[in-house]
C-alpha positions as a printed NumPy array, in Angstrom:
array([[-107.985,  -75.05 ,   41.802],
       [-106.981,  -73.138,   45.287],
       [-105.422,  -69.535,   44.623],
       [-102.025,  -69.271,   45.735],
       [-101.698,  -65.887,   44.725],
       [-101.107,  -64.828,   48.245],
       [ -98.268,  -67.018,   49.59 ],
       [ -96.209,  -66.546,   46.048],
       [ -96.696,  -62.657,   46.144],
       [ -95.656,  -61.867,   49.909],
       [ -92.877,  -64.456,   49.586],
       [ -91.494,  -63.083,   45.668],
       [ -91.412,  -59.38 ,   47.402],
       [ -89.182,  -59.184,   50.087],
       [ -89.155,  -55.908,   49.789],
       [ -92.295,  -55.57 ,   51.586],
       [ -90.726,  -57.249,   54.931],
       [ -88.082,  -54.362,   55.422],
       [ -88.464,  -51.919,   57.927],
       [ -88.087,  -49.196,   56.18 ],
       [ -90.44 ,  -49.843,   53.592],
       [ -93.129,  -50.753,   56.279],
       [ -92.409,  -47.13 ,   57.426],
       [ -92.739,  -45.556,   54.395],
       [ -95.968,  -47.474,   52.996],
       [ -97.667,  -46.728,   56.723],
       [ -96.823,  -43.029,   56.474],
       [ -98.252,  -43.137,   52.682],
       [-101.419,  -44.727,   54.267],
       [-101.919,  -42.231,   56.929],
       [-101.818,  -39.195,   54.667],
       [-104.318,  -40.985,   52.195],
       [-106.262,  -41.423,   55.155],
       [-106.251,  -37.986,   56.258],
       [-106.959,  -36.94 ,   52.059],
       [-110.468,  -38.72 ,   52.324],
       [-111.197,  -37.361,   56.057],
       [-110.605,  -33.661,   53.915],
       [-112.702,  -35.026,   50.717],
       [-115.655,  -35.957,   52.761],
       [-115.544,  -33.343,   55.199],
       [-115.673,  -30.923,   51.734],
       [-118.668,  -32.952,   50.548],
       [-120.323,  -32.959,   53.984],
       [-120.682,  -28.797,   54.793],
       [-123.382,  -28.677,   51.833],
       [-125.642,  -31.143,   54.081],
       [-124.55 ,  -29.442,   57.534],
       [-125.131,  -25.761,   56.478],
       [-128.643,  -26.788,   54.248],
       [-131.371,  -24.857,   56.152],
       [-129.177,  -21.613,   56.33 ],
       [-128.347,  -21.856,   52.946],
       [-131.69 ,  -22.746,   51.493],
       [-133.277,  -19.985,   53.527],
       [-130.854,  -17.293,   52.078],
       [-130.464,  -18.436,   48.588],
       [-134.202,  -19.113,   48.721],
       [-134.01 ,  -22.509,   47.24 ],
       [-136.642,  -25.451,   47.464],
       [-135.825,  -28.899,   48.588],
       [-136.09 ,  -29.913,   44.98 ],
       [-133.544,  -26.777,   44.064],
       [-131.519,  -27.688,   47.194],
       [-131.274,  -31.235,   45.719],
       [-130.448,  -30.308,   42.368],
       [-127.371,  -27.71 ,   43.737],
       [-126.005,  -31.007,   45.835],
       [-126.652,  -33.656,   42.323],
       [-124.577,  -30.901,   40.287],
       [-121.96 ,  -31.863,   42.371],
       [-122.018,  -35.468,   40.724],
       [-122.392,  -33.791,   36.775],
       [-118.396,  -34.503,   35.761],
       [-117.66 ,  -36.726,   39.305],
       [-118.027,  -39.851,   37.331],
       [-116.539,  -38.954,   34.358],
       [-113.707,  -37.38 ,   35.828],
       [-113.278,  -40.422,   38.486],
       [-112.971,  -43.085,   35.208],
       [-110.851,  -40.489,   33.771],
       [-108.389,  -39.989,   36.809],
       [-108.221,  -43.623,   37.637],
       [-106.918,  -44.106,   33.588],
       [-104.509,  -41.768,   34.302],
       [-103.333,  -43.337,   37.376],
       [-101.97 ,  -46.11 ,   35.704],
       [ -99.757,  -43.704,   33.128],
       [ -98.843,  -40.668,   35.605],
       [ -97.475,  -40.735,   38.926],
       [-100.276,  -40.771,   41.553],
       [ -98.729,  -38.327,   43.675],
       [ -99.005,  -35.702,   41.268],
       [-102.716,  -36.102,   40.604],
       [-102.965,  -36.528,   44.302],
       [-101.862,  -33.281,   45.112],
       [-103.562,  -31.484,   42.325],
       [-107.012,  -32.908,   43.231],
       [-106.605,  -31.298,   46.879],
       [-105.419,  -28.122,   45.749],
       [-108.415,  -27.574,   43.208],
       [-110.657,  -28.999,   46.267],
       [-109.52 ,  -25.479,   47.777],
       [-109.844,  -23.321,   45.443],
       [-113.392,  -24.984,   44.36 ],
       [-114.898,  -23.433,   48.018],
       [-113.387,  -20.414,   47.726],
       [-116.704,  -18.713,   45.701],
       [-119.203,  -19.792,   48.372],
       [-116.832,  -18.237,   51.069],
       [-116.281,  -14.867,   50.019],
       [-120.304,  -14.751,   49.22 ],
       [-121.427,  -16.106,   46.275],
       [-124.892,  -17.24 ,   45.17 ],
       [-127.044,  -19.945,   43.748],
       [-125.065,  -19.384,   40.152],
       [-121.697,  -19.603,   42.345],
       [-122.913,  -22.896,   44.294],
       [-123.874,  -24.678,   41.25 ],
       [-120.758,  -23.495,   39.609],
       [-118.363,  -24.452,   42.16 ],
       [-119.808,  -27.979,   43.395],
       [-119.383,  -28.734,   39.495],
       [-115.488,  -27.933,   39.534],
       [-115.641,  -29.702,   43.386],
       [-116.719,  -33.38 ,   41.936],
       [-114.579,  -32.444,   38.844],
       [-111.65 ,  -32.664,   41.3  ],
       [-113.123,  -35.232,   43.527],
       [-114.367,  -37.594,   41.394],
       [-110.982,  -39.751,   41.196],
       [-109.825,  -39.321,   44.979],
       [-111.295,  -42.672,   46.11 ],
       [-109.603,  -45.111,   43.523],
       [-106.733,  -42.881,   42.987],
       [-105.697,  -42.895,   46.683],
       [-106.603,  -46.76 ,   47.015],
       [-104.277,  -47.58 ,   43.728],
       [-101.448,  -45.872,   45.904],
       [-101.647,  -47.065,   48.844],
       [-102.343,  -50.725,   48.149],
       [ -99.657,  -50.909,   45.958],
       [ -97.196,  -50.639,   49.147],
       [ -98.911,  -54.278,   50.25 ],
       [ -99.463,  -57.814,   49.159],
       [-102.907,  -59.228,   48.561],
       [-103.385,  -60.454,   51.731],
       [-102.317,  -57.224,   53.856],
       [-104.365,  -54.848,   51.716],
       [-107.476,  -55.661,   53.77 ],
       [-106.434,  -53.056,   56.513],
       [-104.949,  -50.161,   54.747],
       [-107.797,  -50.266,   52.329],
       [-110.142,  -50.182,   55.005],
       [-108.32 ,  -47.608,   56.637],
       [-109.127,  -45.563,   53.721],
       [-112.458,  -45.582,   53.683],
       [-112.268,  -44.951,   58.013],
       [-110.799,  -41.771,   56.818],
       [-114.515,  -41.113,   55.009],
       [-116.327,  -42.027,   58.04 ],
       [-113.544,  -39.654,   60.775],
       [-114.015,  -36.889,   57.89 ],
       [-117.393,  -36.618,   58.378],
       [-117.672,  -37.953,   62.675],
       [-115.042,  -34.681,   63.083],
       [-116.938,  -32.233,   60.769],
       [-120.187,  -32.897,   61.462],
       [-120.161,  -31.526,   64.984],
       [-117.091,  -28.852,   64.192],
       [-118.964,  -27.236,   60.919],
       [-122.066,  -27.199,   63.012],
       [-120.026,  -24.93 ,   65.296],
       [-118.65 ,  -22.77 ,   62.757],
       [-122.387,  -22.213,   61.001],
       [-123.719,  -21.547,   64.104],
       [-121.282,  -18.97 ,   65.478],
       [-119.525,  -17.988,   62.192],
       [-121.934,  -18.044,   59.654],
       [-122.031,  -21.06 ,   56.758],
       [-119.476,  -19.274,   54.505],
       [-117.141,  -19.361,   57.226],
       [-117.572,  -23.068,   56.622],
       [-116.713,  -23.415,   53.089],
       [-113.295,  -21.129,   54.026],
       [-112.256,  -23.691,   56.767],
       [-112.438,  -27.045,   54.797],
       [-110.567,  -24.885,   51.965],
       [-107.439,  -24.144,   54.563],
       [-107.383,  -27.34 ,   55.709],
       [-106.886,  -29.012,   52.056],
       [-103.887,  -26.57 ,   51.415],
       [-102.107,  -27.776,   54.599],
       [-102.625,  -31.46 ,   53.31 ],
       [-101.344,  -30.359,   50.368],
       [ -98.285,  -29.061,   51.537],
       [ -98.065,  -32.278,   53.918],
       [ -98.004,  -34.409,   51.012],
       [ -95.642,  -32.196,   49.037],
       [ -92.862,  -33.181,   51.588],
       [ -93.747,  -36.889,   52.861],
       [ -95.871,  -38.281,   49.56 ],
       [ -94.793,  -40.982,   47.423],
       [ -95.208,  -43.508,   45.216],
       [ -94.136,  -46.896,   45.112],
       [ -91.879,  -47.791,   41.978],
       [ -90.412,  -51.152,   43.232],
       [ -89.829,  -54.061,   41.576],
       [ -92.129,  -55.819,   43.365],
       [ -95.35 ,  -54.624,   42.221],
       [ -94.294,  -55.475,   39.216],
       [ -93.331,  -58.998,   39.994],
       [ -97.159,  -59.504,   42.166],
       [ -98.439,  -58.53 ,   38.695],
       [ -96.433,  -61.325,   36.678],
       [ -97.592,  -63.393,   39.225],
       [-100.766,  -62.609,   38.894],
       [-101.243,  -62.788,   35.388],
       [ -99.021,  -65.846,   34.897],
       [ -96.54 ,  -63.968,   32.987],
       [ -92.954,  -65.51 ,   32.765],
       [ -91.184,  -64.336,   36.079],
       [ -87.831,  -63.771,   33.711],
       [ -89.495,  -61.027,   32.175],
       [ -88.418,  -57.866,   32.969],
       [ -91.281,  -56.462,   33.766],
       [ -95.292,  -56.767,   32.262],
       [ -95.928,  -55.892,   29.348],
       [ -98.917,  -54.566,   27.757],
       [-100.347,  -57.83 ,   26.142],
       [-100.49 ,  -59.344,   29.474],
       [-102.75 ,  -57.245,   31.13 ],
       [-106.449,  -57.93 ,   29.815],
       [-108.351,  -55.323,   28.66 ],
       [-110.128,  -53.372,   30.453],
       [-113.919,  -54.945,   28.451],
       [-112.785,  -58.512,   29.572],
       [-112.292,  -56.864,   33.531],
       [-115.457,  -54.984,   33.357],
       [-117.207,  -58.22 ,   32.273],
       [-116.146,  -60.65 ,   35.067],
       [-119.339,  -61.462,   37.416],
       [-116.826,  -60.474,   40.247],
       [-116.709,  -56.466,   38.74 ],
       [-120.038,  -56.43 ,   38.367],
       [-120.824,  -58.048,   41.856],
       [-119.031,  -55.359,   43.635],
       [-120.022,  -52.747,   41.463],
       [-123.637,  -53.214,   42.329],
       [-123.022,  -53.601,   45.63 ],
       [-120.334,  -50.348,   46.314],
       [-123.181,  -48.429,   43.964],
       [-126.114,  -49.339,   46.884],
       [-123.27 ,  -48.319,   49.3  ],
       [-123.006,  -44.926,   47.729],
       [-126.071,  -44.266,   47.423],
       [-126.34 ,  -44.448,   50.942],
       [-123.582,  -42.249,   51.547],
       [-124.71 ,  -39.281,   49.075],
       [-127.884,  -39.948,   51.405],
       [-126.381,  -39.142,   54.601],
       [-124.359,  -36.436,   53.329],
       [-126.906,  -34.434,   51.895],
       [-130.081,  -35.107,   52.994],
       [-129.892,  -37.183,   56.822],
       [-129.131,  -33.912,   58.623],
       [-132.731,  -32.581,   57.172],
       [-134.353,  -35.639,   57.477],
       [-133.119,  -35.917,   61.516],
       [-134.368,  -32.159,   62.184],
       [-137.674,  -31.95 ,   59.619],
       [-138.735,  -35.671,   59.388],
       [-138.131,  -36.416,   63.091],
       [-138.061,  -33.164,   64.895],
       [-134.454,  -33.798,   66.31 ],
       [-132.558,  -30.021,   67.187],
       [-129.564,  -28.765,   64.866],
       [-127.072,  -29.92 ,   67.037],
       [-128.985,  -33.231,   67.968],
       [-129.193,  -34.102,   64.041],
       [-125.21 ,  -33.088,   63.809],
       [-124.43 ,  -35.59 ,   66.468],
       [-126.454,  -38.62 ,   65.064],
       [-125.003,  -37.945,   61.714],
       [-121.178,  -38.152,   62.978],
       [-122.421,  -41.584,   64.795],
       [-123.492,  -43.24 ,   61.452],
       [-120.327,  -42.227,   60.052],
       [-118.111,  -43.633,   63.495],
       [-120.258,  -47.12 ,   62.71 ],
       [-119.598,  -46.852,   59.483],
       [-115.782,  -46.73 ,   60.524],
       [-116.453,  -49.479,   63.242],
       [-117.975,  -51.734,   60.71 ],
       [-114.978,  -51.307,   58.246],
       [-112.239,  -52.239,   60.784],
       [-114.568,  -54.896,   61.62 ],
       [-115.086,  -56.323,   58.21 ],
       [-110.798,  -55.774,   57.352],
       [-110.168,  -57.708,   60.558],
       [-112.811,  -60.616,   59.706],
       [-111.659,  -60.765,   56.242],
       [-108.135,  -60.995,   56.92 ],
       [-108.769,  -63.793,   59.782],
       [-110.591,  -65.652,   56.834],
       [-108.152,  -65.124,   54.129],
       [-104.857,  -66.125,   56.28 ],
       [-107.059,  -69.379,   57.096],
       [-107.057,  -70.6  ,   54.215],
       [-110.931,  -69.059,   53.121],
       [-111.454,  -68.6  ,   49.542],
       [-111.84 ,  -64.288,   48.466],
       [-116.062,  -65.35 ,   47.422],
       [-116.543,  -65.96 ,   51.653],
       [-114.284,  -63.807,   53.131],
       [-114.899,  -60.766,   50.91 ],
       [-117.809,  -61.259,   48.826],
       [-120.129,  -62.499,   51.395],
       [-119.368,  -60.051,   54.11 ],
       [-119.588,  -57.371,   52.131],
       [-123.029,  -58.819,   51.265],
       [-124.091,  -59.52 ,   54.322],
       [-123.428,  -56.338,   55.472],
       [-125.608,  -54.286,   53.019],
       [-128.849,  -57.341,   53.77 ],
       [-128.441,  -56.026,   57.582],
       [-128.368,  -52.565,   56.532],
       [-131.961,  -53.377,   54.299],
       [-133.544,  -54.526,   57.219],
       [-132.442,  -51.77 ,   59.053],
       [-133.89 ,  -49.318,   56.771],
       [-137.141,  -51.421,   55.97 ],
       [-138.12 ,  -50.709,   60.121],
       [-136.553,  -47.633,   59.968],
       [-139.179,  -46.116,   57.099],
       [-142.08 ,  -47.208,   59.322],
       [-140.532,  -45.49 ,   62.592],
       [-141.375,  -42.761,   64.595],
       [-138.812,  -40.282,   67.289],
       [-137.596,  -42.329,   69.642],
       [-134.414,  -44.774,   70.402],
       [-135.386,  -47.663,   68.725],
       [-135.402,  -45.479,   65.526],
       [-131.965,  -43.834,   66.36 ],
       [-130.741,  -47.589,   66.406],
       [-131.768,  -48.32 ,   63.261],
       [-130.554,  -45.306,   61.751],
       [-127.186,  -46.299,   62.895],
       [-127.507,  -50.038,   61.34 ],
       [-129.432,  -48.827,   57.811],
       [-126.646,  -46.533,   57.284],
       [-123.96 ,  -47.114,   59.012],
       [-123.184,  -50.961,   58.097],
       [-123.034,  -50.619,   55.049],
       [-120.161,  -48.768,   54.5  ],
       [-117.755,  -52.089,   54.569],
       [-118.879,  -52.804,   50.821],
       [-116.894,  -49.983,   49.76 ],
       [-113.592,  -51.729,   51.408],
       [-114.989,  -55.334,   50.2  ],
       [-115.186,  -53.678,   46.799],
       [-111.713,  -52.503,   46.297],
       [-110.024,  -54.947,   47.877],
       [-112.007,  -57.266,   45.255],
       [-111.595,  -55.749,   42.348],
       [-107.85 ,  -54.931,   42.933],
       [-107.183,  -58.84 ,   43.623],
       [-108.187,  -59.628,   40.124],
       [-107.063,  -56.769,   38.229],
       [-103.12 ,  -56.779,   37.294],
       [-101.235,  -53.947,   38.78 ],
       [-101.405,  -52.131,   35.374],
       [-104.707,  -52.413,   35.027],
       [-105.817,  -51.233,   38.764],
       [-106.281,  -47.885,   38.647],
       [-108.346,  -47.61 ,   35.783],
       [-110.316,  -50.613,   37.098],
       [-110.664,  -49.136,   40.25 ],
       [-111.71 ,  -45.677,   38.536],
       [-114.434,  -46.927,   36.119],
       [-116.352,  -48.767,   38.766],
       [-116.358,  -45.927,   40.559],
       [-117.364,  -43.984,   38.11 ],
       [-120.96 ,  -46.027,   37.867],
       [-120.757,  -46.17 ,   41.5  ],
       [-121.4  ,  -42.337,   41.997],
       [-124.004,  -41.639,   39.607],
       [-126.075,  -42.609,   42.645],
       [-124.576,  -39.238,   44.124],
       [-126.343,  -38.471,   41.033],
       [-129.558,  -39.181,   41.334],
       [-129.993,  -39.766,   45.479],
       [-130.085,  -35.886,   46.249],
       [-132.729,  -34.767,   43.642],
       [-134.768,  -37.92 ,   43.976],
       [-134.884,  -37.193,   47.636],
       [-135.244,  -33.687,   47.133],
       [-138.314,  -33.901,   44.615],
       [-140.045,  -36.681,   47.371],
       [-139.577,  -34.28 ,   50.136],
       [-141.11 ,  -31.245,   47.997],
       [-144.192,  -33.306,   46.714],
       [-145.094,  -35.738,   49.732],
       [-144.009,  -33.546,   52.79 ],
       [-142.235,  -35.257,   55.383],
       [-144.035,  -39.183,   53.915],
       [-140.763,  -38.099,   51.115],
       [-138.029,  -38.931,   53.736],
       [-139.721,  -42.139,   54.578],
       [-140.563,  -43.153,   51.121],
       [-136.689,  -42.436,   50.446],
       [-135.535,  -44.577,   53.04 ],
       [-137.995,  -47.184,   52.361],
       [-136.128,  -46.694,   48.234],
       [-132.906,  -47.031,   49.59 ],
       [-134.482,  -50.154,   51.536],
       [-135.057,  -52.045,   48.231],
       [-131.721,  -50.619,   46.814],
       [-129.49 ,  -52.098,   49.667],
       [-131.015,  -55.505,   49.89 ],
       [-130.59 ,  -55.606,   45.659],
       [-126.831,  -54.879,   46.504],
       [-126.143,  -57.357,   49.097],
       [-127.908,  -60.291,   46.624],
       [-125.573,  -59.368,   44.164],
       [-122.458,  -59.507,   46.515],
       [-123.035,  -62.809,   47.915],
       [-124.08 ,  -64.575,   44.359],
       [-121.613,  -62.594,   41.916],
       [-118.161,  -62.453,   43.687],
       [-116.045,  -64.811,   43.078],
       [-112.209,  -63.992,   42.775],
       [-110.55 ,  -66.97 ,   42.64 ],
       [-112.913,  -67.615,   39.503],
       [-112.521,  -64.595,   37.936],
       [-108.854,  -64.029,   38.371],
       [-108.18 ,  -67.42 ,   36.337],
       [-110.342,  -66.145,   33.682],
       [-108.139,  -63.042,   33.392],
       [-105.093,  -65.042,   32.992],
       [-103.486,  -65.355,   29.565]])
C-alpha cells in the first residue's frame, strides 16, 4: 500500500503556500536554530574550560566526569516531561522559560563558585535543557508538511553543530585571556538576548491545518472539526512500533557521540594525542561543521528521495543508518591511531557523520506520530536518548583515570561497537509507511 500522506497533506493545507506564512514559519525556524546554537554552546564551555577547571577545583578525570554526567541526572526526565507538556501548553512559553533558566543556571560558576556550585548548577542546566531538542523540533515542524520538514529539521540540529563550530574557538579565547568564569558569564548574556528575541518575533502555529495533516494522518473523518483524543494512539502503542525503537537506538548511539565530543574530545585531542589548546579547540569546531555538512547533506538526499517517489524506510531509515556504519568504521581505525592526518580524518568521519541520525530520527518519528501526539513522542525518545549523556562522561572519565591515555582509545574503540549497533538497527527497524498504518484507527 504506497503512503500518500504527503501529496494529501501539502495539497489539504493551503495555508502553507502563502507568503506570509512561509515568512513567518522561516523566521520561527531561524530563532529555533539560533536556541540550539545557545543550548550547545552552554553544554560545550564545561569540555572547553576542563583542564583549568579541574586544576583549580582539584578534581580527577573520574570527578571531572561525574560533574559533566550530573548534568544528565533530571535531563531525561525533564526532556519526557517537557515534550508532554508541549502537546497541552503553548511551546513558546516553555521555549522562553527554558532559555531564561539556561542563564540563570551559569550564573554560580561565574561569580566563583566551587565543585558543590558546579554540580549544583549543571543539575538545574539539564533540568532546563533536557526538553529543548524535541520541544523546538515540535514547533518548528509544525509550520511544514511531511515532505518539507526534512530541511528545517535539519536546520535544527545545524544550529547544534554552528553552536559548538562558533564556541569552540571563541570560549577558548575568553578562558585563555579572561579566565573560565568569564566563560560561563558570556553564554549566560547571550541566552537573555535570545530570550528577549523570541519574546518579540516567537510563535506558534495554531492553524487549521495542522490539525487537518493530523486527520489525515490518522484517518479520522475530514468533517470533523478537529482530532479528538480517541484518535490519537497512545503513547504505549507509539513507543512500541519497530520504527520508534529503530530511531531511538540509533539517535541514542548518536548522542552518545555527542556527550563524547562535548566533554571529553577536547582532552582526548590535547592528553591522548598531544595536540595544543588551541589546536584541540579547532579540531573540535571541525567535527561539529561536518556534523552540520552531513545534516544538510542527509535533508537534501532525503528530500530528493522522498519527492521521487522513495518510500520513508530508504530515504530516512537507511541513511540515517548508513551514516552511523561509516562513522563505526571511522572510529574502529581511529582507536588504533596515532598523531598525524590520517587520524585527524578519521576523527572528523567517527564523529562528525553521525550527527544526521538525530535529523533522520525526528523527522521519523514525527511522520508517524499524529500532531497531538508529537511532542510527547518526540520528548520520551529523547529522554532514553540522553541517558548516554549519562553514562558517556563518567565511563570515559573512570577509563581515562584507570588505563592512562589506553582509556581514550578504549572509549573510542566503545563508542566503535555502539555506533555500528545503531546503524544495524536503523537500516532493519525503520519502516514508516509500516508503522504509520499500524497507528491508524
Amino acid at each position: 500500500m504506497p503512503n500518500t500522506d504527503l501529496t494529501s497533506v501539502t495539497l489539504a493545507d493551503p495555508v502553507t503556500t502563502s507568503r506570509s506564512h512561509r515568512r513567518k514559519a522561516w523566521t520561527v525556524t531561524g530563532l529555533l536554530v539560533v536556541f540550539m546554537m545557545v543550548n550547545f554552546a552552554d553544554k560545550a564551555v564545561l569540555g572547553l574550560a576542563a583542564d583549568p577547571i579541574r586544576h583549580d577545583l582539584g578534581l580527577s578525570a573520574t570527578g571531572f566526569g561525574m560533574a559533566n554526567s550530573a548534568f544528565f541526572l533530571l535531563f531525561s526526565l525533564c526532556g519526557a516531561t517537557g515534550g508532554l507538556l508541549a502537546d497541552r501548553v503553548r511551546p513558546r512559553w516553555l521555549l522562553l522559560g527554558m532559555a531564561l533558566l539556561w542563564s540563570i543556571a551559569q550564573m554560580p560558576m561565574a561569580l566563583g563558585g566551587g565543585l558543590v556550585a558546579l554540580v549544583a548548577s549543571r543539575i538545574v542546566l539539564g533540568a532546563a535543557e533536557g526538553p529543548a531538542f524535541p520541544v523546538a523540533q515540535h514547533t518548528a515542524l509544525a509550520w511544514f508538511p511531511d515532505r518539507r520538514r526534512n530541511l528545517p529539521g535539519a536546520l535544527l540540529s545545524v544550529g547544534i553543530a554552528l553552536g559548538v563550530v562558533l564556541a569552540a574557538p571563541g570560549l577558548t579565547w575568553v578562558i585563555q585571556h579572561q579566565g573560565w568564569r568569564s566563560a560561563f558569564a558570556a553564554v549566560a548574556a547571550v541566552g537573555v538576548v535570545w530570550a528577549a528575541a523570541w519574546t518579540v518575533f516567537g510563535r506558534h502555529r495554531t492553524s487549521p491545518g495542522e490539525a487537518h495533516s493530523t486527520r489525515t494522518r490518522t484517518g479520522a473523518d475530514s468533517g470533523s472539526g478537529g482530532e479528538k483524543s480517541s484518535h490519537a494512539p497512545s503513547y504505549r502503542r507509539i513507543l512500541g512500533t519497530r520504527t520508534w525503537i529503530g530511531a531511538t537506538i540509533g539517535y541514542f548511539c548518536t548522542y552518545w557521540m555527542i556527550a563524547l565530543s562535548l566533554v571529553w574530545v577536547p582532552s582526548y585531542l590535547h592528553d591522548g594525542l598531544g595536540y595544543s589548546t588551541t589546536t584541540a579547540a579547532g579540531l573540535v569546531a571541525g567535527i561539529w561543521a561536518v556534523s552540520g555538512m552531513a545534516l544538510l547533506v542527509q535533508a537534501g538526499v532525503t528530500g530528493w528521495l522522498l519527492r521521487r517517489g522513495v518510500s520513508s524506510r530508504w530515504a530516512r531509515g537507511r541513511v540515517g543508518g548508513i551514516s552511523l556504519l561509516v562513522s563505526a568504521l571511522g572510529c574502529g581505525a581511529l582507536s588504533q591511531a596515532v598523531r598525524g592526518p590520517v587520524t585527524v580524518l578519521l576523527l572528523l568521519v567517527g564523529f562528525g557523520l553521525c550527527g544526521a541520525m538525530s535529523t533522520v530520527a525526528v523527522t521519523t518519528v514525527a511522520e508517524i506520530v499524529p500532531a497531538r501526539r508529537r511532542g510527547g513522542a518526540l520528548g520520551l525518545m529523547n529522554a532514553v536518548v540522553t541517558t548516554g549523556g549519562l553514562v558517556a562522561p563518567a565511563l570515559t572519565g573512570y577509563l581515562v583515570d584507570t588505563q592512562g591515555s589506553a582509556g581514550y582509545r578504549h572509549a573510542v574503540l566503545l563508542a566503535a561497537v555502539l555506533l555500528a549497533l545503531g546503524g544495524t538497527a536503523a537500516v532493519t527497524l525503520i519502516d514508516p509507511a509500516r508503522d504509520a498504518r499500524r497507528l491508524a484507527p
